[in-house]
mmCIF file of C-alpha atoms (C1' of nucleotides) in Angstrom:
data_model
loop_
_atom_site.group_PDB
_atom_site.id
_atom_site.type_symbol
_atom_site.label_atom_id
_atom_site.label_comp_id
_atom_site.label_asym_id
_atom_site.label_seq_id
_atom_site.Cartn_x
_atom_site.Cartn_y
_atom_site.Cartn_z
ATOM 1 C CA MET A 1 4.270 -11.020 6.144
ATOM 2 C CA LEU A 2 5.567 -7.853 7.710
ATOM 3 C CA ASP A 3 8.742 -7.837 9.753
ATOM 4 C CA PRO A 4 7.634 -7.397 13.385
ATOM 5 C CA GLU A 5 10.589 -5.051 13.923
ATOM 6 C CA THR A 6 9.287 -2.583 11.382
ATOM 7 C CA ALA A 7 5.581 -3.269 11.700
ATOM 8 C CA ALA A 8 4.634 -1.977 15.093
ATOM 9 C CA PRO A 9 5.568 1.714 15.406
ATOM 10 C CA CYS A 10 5.438 2.873 11.876
ATOM 11 C CA CYS A 11 4.784 6.395 11.052
ATOM 12 C CA PRO A 12 3.790 9.764 12.398
ATOM 13 C CA PRO A 13 0.401 11.329 11.717
ATOM 14 C CA LEU A 14 0.021 12.429 8.132
ATOM 15 C CA THR A 15 -0.651 15.947 9.345
ATOM 16 C CA GLU A 16 2.434 16.255 11.522
ATOM 17 C CA ARG A 17 5.149 16.347 8.890
ATOM 18 C CA PRO A 18 5.658 15.047 5.352
ATOM 19 C CA LEU A 19 6.254 11.324 5.258
ATOM 20 C CA THR A 20 9.610 10.145 3.984
ATOM 21 C CA ALA A 21 9.694 7.833 0.985
ATOM 22 C CA GLU A 22 10.343 4.824 3.215
ATOM 23 C CA GLU A 23 7.568 5.705 5.646
ATOM 24 C CA ALA A 24 5.163 6.212 2.752
ATOM 25 C CA GLU A 25 6.165 2.880 1.269
ATOM 26 C CA ARG A 26 5.407 1.029 4.483
ATOM 27 C CA THR A 27 2.225 2.853 5.356
ATOM 28 C CA ALA A 28 0.819 2.623 1.834
ATOM 29 C CA LYS A 29 0.979 -1.174 2.065
ATOM 30 C CA MET A 30 -1.548 -1.159 4.896
ATOM 31 C CA PHE A 31 -3.942 1.206 3.170
ATOM 32 C CA LYS A 32 -3.568 -0.669 -0.090
ATOM 33 C CA ALA A 33 -4.518 -3.922 1.603
ATOM 34 C CA LEU A 34 -7.804 -2.341 2.708
ATOM 35 C CA GLY A 35 -8.253 -0.641 -0.666
ATOM 36 C CA ASP A 36 -10.135 -3.539 -2.203
ATOM 37 C CA PRO A 37 -13.843 -4.007 -1.465
ATOM 38 C CA VAL A 38 -13.607 -7.764 -1.097
ATOM 39 C CA ARG A 39 -10.643 -7.530 1.256
ATOM 40 C CA LEU A 40 -12.359 -4.828 3.269
ATOM 41 C CA ARG A 41 -15.409 -7.041 3.727
ATOM 42 C CA LEU A 42 -13.278 -10.027 4.678
ATOM 43 C CA PHE A 43 -11.373 -7.925 7.180
ATOM 44 C CA SER A 44 -14.609 -6.547 8.598
ATOM 45 C CA LEU A 45 -16.057 -10.045 8.831
ATOM 46 C CA VAL A 46 -13.084 -11.207 10.867
ATOM 47 C CA ALA A 47 -12.866 -8.041 12.963
ATOM 48 C CA SER A 48 -16.538 -8.109 13.896
ATOM 49 C CA HIS A 49 -16.785 -11.848 14.451
ATOM 50 C CA GLU A 50 -17.418 -13.083 17.967
ATOM 51 C CA GLY A 51 -14.249 -14.038 19.760
ATOM 52 C CA GLY A 52 -12.195 -11.844 17.464
ATOM 53 C CA GLU A 53 -11.553 -14.628 15.028
ATOM 54 C CA ALA A 54 -13.317 -16.504 12.272
ATOM 55 C CA CYS A 55 -12.620 -19.551 10.189
ATOM 56 C CA VAL A 56 -12.601 -19.245 6.428
ATOM 57 C CA CYS A 57 -15.861 -21.148 6.258
ATOM 58 C CA ASP A 58 -17.531 -18.364 8.260
ATOM 59 C CA ILE A 59 -16.494 -15.567 5.921
ATOM 60 C CA SER A 60 -16.422 -17.123 2.454
ATOM 61 C CA ASP A 61 -19.745 -15.677 1.361
ATOM 62 C CA VAL A 62 -18.619 -12.420 -0.216
ATOM 63 C CA GLY A 63 -19.541 -13.157 -3.814
ATOM 64 C CA VAL A 64 -16.258 -14.503 -5.151
ATOM 65 C CA SER A 65 -14.858 -18.009 -5.497
ATOM 66 C CA GLN A 66 -13.088 -19.752 -2.684
ATOM 67 C CA PRO A 67 -9.640 -19.474 -4.314
ATOM 68 C CA THR A 68 -10.197 -15.747 -4.603
ATOM 69 C CA VAL A 69 -11.108 -15.527 -0.925
ATOM 70 C CA SER A 70 -7.938 -17.410 -0.092
ATOM 71 C CA HIS A 71 -5.938 -15.054 -2.295
ATOM 72 C CA HIS A 72 -7.265 -11.965 -0.522
ATOM 73 C CA LEU A 73 -6.744 -13.445 2.934
ATOM 74 C CA LYS A 74 -3.146 -14.085 1.968
ATOM 75 C CA LYS A 75 -2.752 -10.461 0.921
ATOM 76 C CA LEU A 76 -4.172 -9.294 4.234
ATOM 77 C CA LYS A 77 -1.707 -11.542 6.022
ATOM 78 C CA GLU A 78 1.214 -10.245 3.979
ATOM 79 C CA ALA A 79 0.205 -6.709 4.857
ATOM 80 C CA GLY A 80 0.310 -7.652 8.524
ATOM 81 C CA LEU A 81 -3.400 -7.026 9.075
ATOM 82 C CA LEU A 82 -4.461 -10.586 9.805
ATOM 83 C CA ALA A 83 -2.903 -13.631 11.385
ATOM 84 C CA SER A 84 -3.981 -17.210 10.758
ATOM 85 C CA GLU A 85 -3.794 -20.460 12.589
ATOM 86 C CA ARG A 86 -4.908 -23.939 11.640
ATOM 87 C CA ARG A 87 -6.818 -25.872 14.263
ATOM 88 C CA GLY A 88 -7.802 -29.262 12.964
ATOM 89 C CA THR A 89 -9.964 -29.042 9.912
ATOM 90 C CA TRP A 90 -10.380 -25.280 9.866
ATOM 91 C CA VAL A 91 -8.103 -22.284 9.545
ATOM 92 C CA TYR A 92 -8.897 -19.357 11.807
ATOM 93 C CA TYR A 93 -8.083 -15.740 11.044
ATOM 94 C CA ARG A 94 -7.869 -12.925 13.575
ATOM 95 C CA VAL A 95 -7.033 -9.232 13.414
ATOM 96 C CA GLU A 96 -3.474 -8.292 14.263
ATOM 97 C CA PRO A 97 -4.269 -5.998 17.184
ATOM 98 C CA SER A 98 -1.545 -3.375 16.835
ATOM 99 C CA VAL A 99 -2.429 -2.568 13.266
ATOM 100 C CA LEU A 100 -5.692 -0.691 13.696
ATOM 101 C CA ALA A 101 -4.005 1.476 16.313
ATOM 102 C CA ALA A 102 -1.081 2.175 13.997
ATOM 103 C CA MET A 103 -3.375 3.182 11.170
ATOM 104 C CA GLY A 104 -5.435 5.312 13.507
ATOM 105 C CA GLN A 105 -2.304 7.105 14.631
ATOM 106 C CA THR A 106 -1.316 7.685 11.028
ATOM 107 C CA LEU A 107 -4.671 9.359 10.493
ATOM 108 C CA GLY A 108 -3.871 11.653 13.375
ATOM 109 C CA GLN A 109 -6.199 10.312 16.053
ATOM 110 C CA TYR A 110 -5.138 8.951 19.390
ATOM 111 C CA MET B 1 -15.230 13.524 -7.151
ATOM 112 C CA LEU B 2 -17.344 11.989 -4.466
ATOM 113 C CA ASP B 3 -20.983 12.881 -4.072
ATOM 114 C CA PRO B 4 -21.237 14.999 -0.924
ATOM 115 C CA GLU B 5 -24.491 13.235 -0.061
ATOM 116 C CA THR B 6 -22.807 9.889 0.218
ATOM 117 C CA ALA B 7 -19.335 11.014 1.227
ATOM 118 C CA ALA B 8 -19.772 12.416 4.700
ATOM 119 C CA PRO B 9 -21.225 9.727 6.988
ATOM 120 C CA CYS B 10 -20.033 6.583 5.367
ATOM 121 C CA CYS B 11 -19.610 3.503 7.310
ATOM 122 C CA PRO B 12 -19.560 1.972 10.747
ATOM 123 C CA PRO B 13 -16.367 0.786 12.408
ATOM 124 C CA LEU B 14 -14.942 -2.319 10.793
ATOM 125 C CA THR B 15 -15.166 -4.104 14.115
ATOM 126 C CA GLU B 16 -18.829 -3.324 14.773
ATOM 127 C CA ARG B 17 -20.484 -5.442 12.112
ATOM 128 C CA PRO B 18 -19.602 -6.814 8.666
ATOM 129 C CA LEU B 19 -19.661 -4.155 6.004
ATOM 130 C CA THR B 20 -22.206 -4.520 3.245
ATOM 131 C CA ALA B 21 -20.971 -4.713 -0.329
ATOM 132 C CA GLU B 22 -21.938 -1.091 -0.969
ATOM 133 C CA GLU B 23 -20.287 0.160 2.200
ATOM 134 C CA ALA B 24 -17.138 -1.760 1.373
ATOM 135 C CA GLU B 25 -17.156 -0.342 -2.137
ATOM 136 C CA ARG B 26 -17.306 3.215 -0.871
ATOM 137 C CA THR B 27 -14.864 2.829 1.975
ATOM 138 C CA ALA B 28 -12.341 0.934 -0.112
ATOM 139 C CA LYS B 29 -12.083 3.924 -2.448
ATOM 140 C CA MET B 30 -10.672 6.063 0.335
ATOM 141 C CA PHE B 31 -8.164 3.480 1.483
ATOM 142 C CA LYS B 32 -7.193 2.741 -2.088
ATOM 143 C CA ALA B 33 -6.442 6.399 -2.708
ATOM 144 C CA LEU B 34 -3.917 6.329 0.137
ATOM 145 C CA GLY B 35 -2.587 2.949 -0.933
ATOM 146 C CA ASP B 36 0.067 4.376 -3.217
ATOM 147 C CA PRO B 37 3.344 5.667 -1.730
ATOM 148 C CA VAL B 38 3.497 8.707 -3.993
ATOM 149 C CA ARG B 39 -0.100 9.674 -3.247
ATOM 150 C CA LEU B 40 0.465 9.167 0.464
ATOM 151 C CA ARG B 41 3.449 11.501 0.385
ATOM 152 C CA LEU B 42 1.542 14.106 -1.604
ATOM 153 C CA PHE B 43 -1.355 13.885 0.831
ATOM 154 C CA SER B 44 0.994 14.181 3.792
ATOM 155 C CA LEU B 45 2.732 17.155 2.189
ATOM 156 C CA VAL B 46 -0.585 18.961 1.827
ATOM 157 C CA ALA B 47 -1.892 17.896 5.237
ATOM 158 C CA SER B 48 1.231 19.014 7.063
ATOM 159 C CA HIS B 49 1.767 22.229 5.123
ATOM 160 C CA GLU B 50 1.340 25.495 6.981
ATOM 161 C CA GLY B 51 -2.100 26.989 6.545
ATOM 162 C CA GLY B 52 -3.554 23.593 5.705
ATOM 163 C CA GLU B 53 -2.985 24.030 2.020
ATOM 164 C CA ALA B 54 -0.159 23.895 -0.496
ATOM 165 C CA CYS B 55 0.271 24.782 -4.124
ATOM 166 C CA VAL B 56 1.468 22.127 -6.511
ATOM 167 C CA CYS B 57 4.823 23.872 -6.758
ATOM 168 C CA ASP B 58 5.362 23.253 -3.030
ATOM 169 C CA ILE B 59 4.825 19.505 -3.204
ATOM 170 C CA SER B 60 6.088 18.437 -6.622
ATOM 171 C CA ASP B 61 9.390 17.057 -5.358
ATOM 172 C CA VAL B 62 8.453 13.439 -4.725
ATOM 173 C CA GLY B 63 10.624 11.781 -7.335
ATOM 174 C CA VAL B 64 8.176 11.476 -10.209
ATOM 175 C CA SER B 65 7.458 13.673 -13.202
ATOM 176 C CA GLN B 66 5.092 16.637 -13.048
ATOM 177 C CA PRO B 67 2.359 14.924 -15.096
ATOM 178 C CA THR B 68 2.490 12.011 -12.694
ATOM 179 C CA VAL B 69 2.081 14.359 -9.743
ATOM 180 C CA SER B 70 -0.912 15.909 -11.476
ATOM 181 C CA HIS B 71 -2.348 12.464 -12.119
ATOM 182 C CA HIS B 72 -2.092 11.470 -8.463
ATOM 183 C CA LEU B 73 -3.549 14.743 -7.218
ATOM 184 C CA LYS B 74 -6.503 14.119 -9.497
ATOM 185 C CA LYS B 75 -6.986 10.673 -7.997
ATOM 186 C CA LEU B 76 -6.915 12.118 -4.489
ATOM 187 C CA LYS B 77 -9.537 14.649 -5.534
ATOM 188 C CA GLU B 78 -11.743 11.984 -7.099
ATOM 189 C CA ALA B 79 -11.545 10.016 -3.864
ATOM 190 C CA GLY B 80 -12.753 13.079 -1.982
ATOM 191 C CA LEU B 81 -9.563 13.410 0.042
ATOM 192 C CA LEU B 82 -8.351 16.700 -1.387
ATOM 193 C CA ALA B 83 -9.962 19.824 -2.759
ATOM 194 C CA SER B 84 -8.302 22.257 -5.126
ATOM 195 C CA GLU B 85 -8.702 25.892 -5.970
ATOM 196 C CA ARG B 86 -6.923 28.058 -8.495
ATOM 197 C CA ARG B 87 -5.785 31.440 -7.231
ATOM 198 C CA GLY B 88 -4.018 33.362 -9.953
ATOM 199 C CA THR B 89 -1.020 31.506 -11.229
ATOM 200 C CA TRP B 90 -1.051 28.678 -8.742
ATOM 201 C CA VAL B 91 -3.425 25.864 -7.836
ATOM 202 C CA TYR B 92 -3.801 25.183 -4.137
ATOM 203 C CA TYR B 93 -4.753 21.837 -2.617
ATOM 204 C CA ARG B 94 -6.151 21.308 0.856
ATOM 205 C CA VAL B 95 -7.359 18.330 2.837
ATOM 206 C CA GLU B 96 -11.090 17.714 2.815
ATOM 207 C CA PRO B 97 -11.643 17.946 6.565
ATOM 208 C CA SER B 98 -14.405 15.393 7.063
ATOM 209 C CA VAL B 99 -12.481 12.602 5.445
ATOM 210 C CA LEU B 100 -9.822 11.880 8.033
ATOM 211 C CA ALA B 101 -12.552 11.727 10.659
ATOM 212 C CA ALA B 102 -14.581 9.324 8.538
ATOM 213 C CA MET B 103 -11.623 7.028 8.035
ATOM 214 C CA GLY B 104 -10.754 7.224 11.718
ATOM 215 C CA GLN B 105 -14.286 6.199 12.574
ATOM 216 C CA THR B 106 -14.078 3.297 10.152
ATOM 217 C CA LEU B 107 -10.975 2.114 11.978
ATOM 218 C CA GLY B 108 -12.977 2.151 15.171
ATOM 219 C CA GLN B 109 -11.539 5.185 16.960
ATOM 220 C CA TYR B 110 -13.454 8.233 18.006
ATOM 221 C "C1'" DC C 1 -5.681 -47.403 3.259
ATOM 222 C "C1'" DA C 2 -9.477 -44.803 0.693
ATOM 223 C "C1'" DC C 3 -12.557 -41.027 0.747
ATOM 224 C "C1'" DC C 4 -14.519 -36.564 1.833
ATOM 225 C "C1'" DT C 5 -14.259 -31.740 3.007
ATOM 226 C "C1'" DG C 6 -11.859 -27.391 3.849
ATOM 227 C "C1'" DA C 7 -8.239 -24.508 2.184
ATOM 228 C "C1'" DT C 8 -4.361 -23.219 -0.675
ATOM 229 C "C1'" DT C 9 -1.627 -23.067 -4.880
ATOM 230 C "C1'" DC C 10 -1.132 -23.015 -9.963
ATOM 231 C "C1'" DG C 11 -1.917 -21.363 -14.647
ATOM 232 C "C1'" DA C 12 -4.277 -18.354 -17.534
ATOM 233 C "C1'" DT C 13 -6.642 -14.152 -18.646
ATOM 234 C "C1'" DA C 14 -8.762 -9.729 -18.550
ATOM 235 C "C1'" DT C 15 -8.610 -5.495 -16.489
ATOM 236 C "C1'" DG C 16 -6.508 -1.822 -13.783
ATOM 237 C "C1'" DT C 17 -2.682 1.320 -12.724
ATOM 238 C "C1'" DG C 18 1.695 4.029 -12.460
ATOM 239 C "C1'" DT C 19 4.662 6.268 -15.358
ATOM 240 C "C1'" DC C 20 6.481 9.272 -18.914
ATOM 241 C "C1'" DA C 21 6.917 12.293 -23.149
ATOM 242 C "C1'" DA C 22 4.278 15.200 -25.855
ATOM 243 C "C1'" DC C 23 0.770 18.279 -26.125
ATOM 244 C "C1'" DA C 24 -2.811 21.453 -24.415
ATOM 245 C "C1'" DT C 25 -4.640 24.956 -21.306
ATOM 246 C "C1'" DA C 26 -4.778 28.905 -18.023
ATOM 247 C "C1'" DG C 27 -3.004 33.223 -16.002
ATOM 248 C "C1'" DA C 28 0.309 36.902 -15.683
ATOM 249 C "C1'" DC C 29 2.694 40.379 -17.838
ATOM 250 C "C1'" DA C 30 4.881 43.112 -21.318
ATOM 251 C "C1'" DT D 1 -1.195 40.231 -29.092
ATOM 252 C "C1'" DG D 2 2.625 37.259 -27.824
ATOM 253 C "C1'" DT D 3 5.455 34.898 -24.529
ATOM 254 C "C1'" DC D 4 6.608 32.835 -20.317
ATOM 255 C "C1'" DT D 5 5.400 29.887 -16.350
ATOM 256 C "C1'" DA D 6 2.377 26.707 -13.849
ATOM 257 C "C1'" DT D 7 -0.919 22.759 -14.245
ATOM 258 C "C1'" DG D 8 -3.614 19.573 -16.545
ATOM 259 C "C1'" DT D 9 -4.675 16.131 -20.348
ATOM 260 C "C1'" DT D 10 -3.607 12.515 -23.830
ATOM 261 C "C1'" DG D 11 -1.639 8.423 -25.628
ATOM 262 C "C1'" DA D 12 1.207 4.661 -25.016
ATOM 263 C "C1'" DC D 13 3.488 1.198 -22.507
ATOM 264 C "C1'" DA D 14 5.002 -1.956 -18.856
ATOM 265 C "C1'" DC D 15 3.591 -3.934 -14.897
ATOM 266 C "C1'" DA D 16 0.421 -5.273 -11.176
ATOM 267 C "C1'" DT D 17 -3.787 -7.424 -9.754
ATOM 268 C "C1'" DA D 18 -8.463 -9.534 -9.341
ATOM 269 C "C1'" DT D 19 -10.600 -13.430 -10.854
ATOM 270 C "C1'" DC D 20 -11.609 -18.201 -12.040
ATOM 271 C "C1'" DG D 21 -11.124 -23.403 -12.939
ATOM 272 C "C1'" DA D 22 -8.227 -27.132 -12.099
ATOM 273 C "C1'" DA D 23 -4.991 -29.295 -9.435
ATOM 274 C "C1'" DT D 24 -3.009 -29.924 -4.946
ATOM 275 C "C1'" DC D 25 -2.419 -30.134 0.006
ATOM 276 C "C1'" DA D 26 -4.036 -31.032 4.893
ATOM 277 C "C1'" DG D 27 -7.041 -33.250 8.352
ATOM 278 C "C1'" DG D 28 -10.723 -35.913 9.667
ATOM 279 C "C1'" DT D 29 -13.403 -40.291 9.362
ATOM 280 C "C1'" DG D 30 -14.645 -44.833 8.002
#
DNA sequence: CACCTGATTCGATATGTGTCAACATAGACA
DNA sequence: TGTCTATGTTGACACATATCGAATCAGGTG
């Protein structure tokens, strides 16, 4: 999980000035989380799912075992990209809204 | 190096529909390339350098050895994020312009 | 309670990756 | 040609990570 204090307004556009070591460390975590094909598909499945959230059962069909899916979802949570909530039998994941904006800003688009 | 045919118009926004396995494979490569702090700093150093390009000598001060810098620059080239050109003694790197736009589009911003 | 299903954690393994020292290559210049 | 400087490549190593099967946990339901 990312500290909410440090998560929200991270870093300037890559084209504005060189990133400091600390900024690079933080920003790289987000890109790294999306740098795996399975995680990218899982993230896309959640992000594009109706209602903005999906339970694990909805998105488990990406060609790897269920423990592996769980492992990747955990990584996405630790990177601050997804949030999860258990409601009864199922666990629902949704996209952490501020993150896409932060990454977009890092890429220099507003 | 990325095939120019497949590099330019890659993938739809992550929020539009689930990525296919092939789309995820291609897109993940770009994110993965920026998923290392050293590479992110190198990329930012090039992207923010005056004239849009920088020679290796300008950006080598990121706390790792020169071979390691060379290794990371190669990775960024293979991911299609940077292009290089030798002019006399020095090798200049510049940002591949279409890439930031492609990644921005993937994040759902236009 | 027992049982079933969904989801996570654990343990093990194979593969990938970041790093450096040593070496190789490419231009510039004398 | 030889030498100096700037980059790139190789080989080796430690560490991280993606993956799976098995075990475990959490919530229903009977």
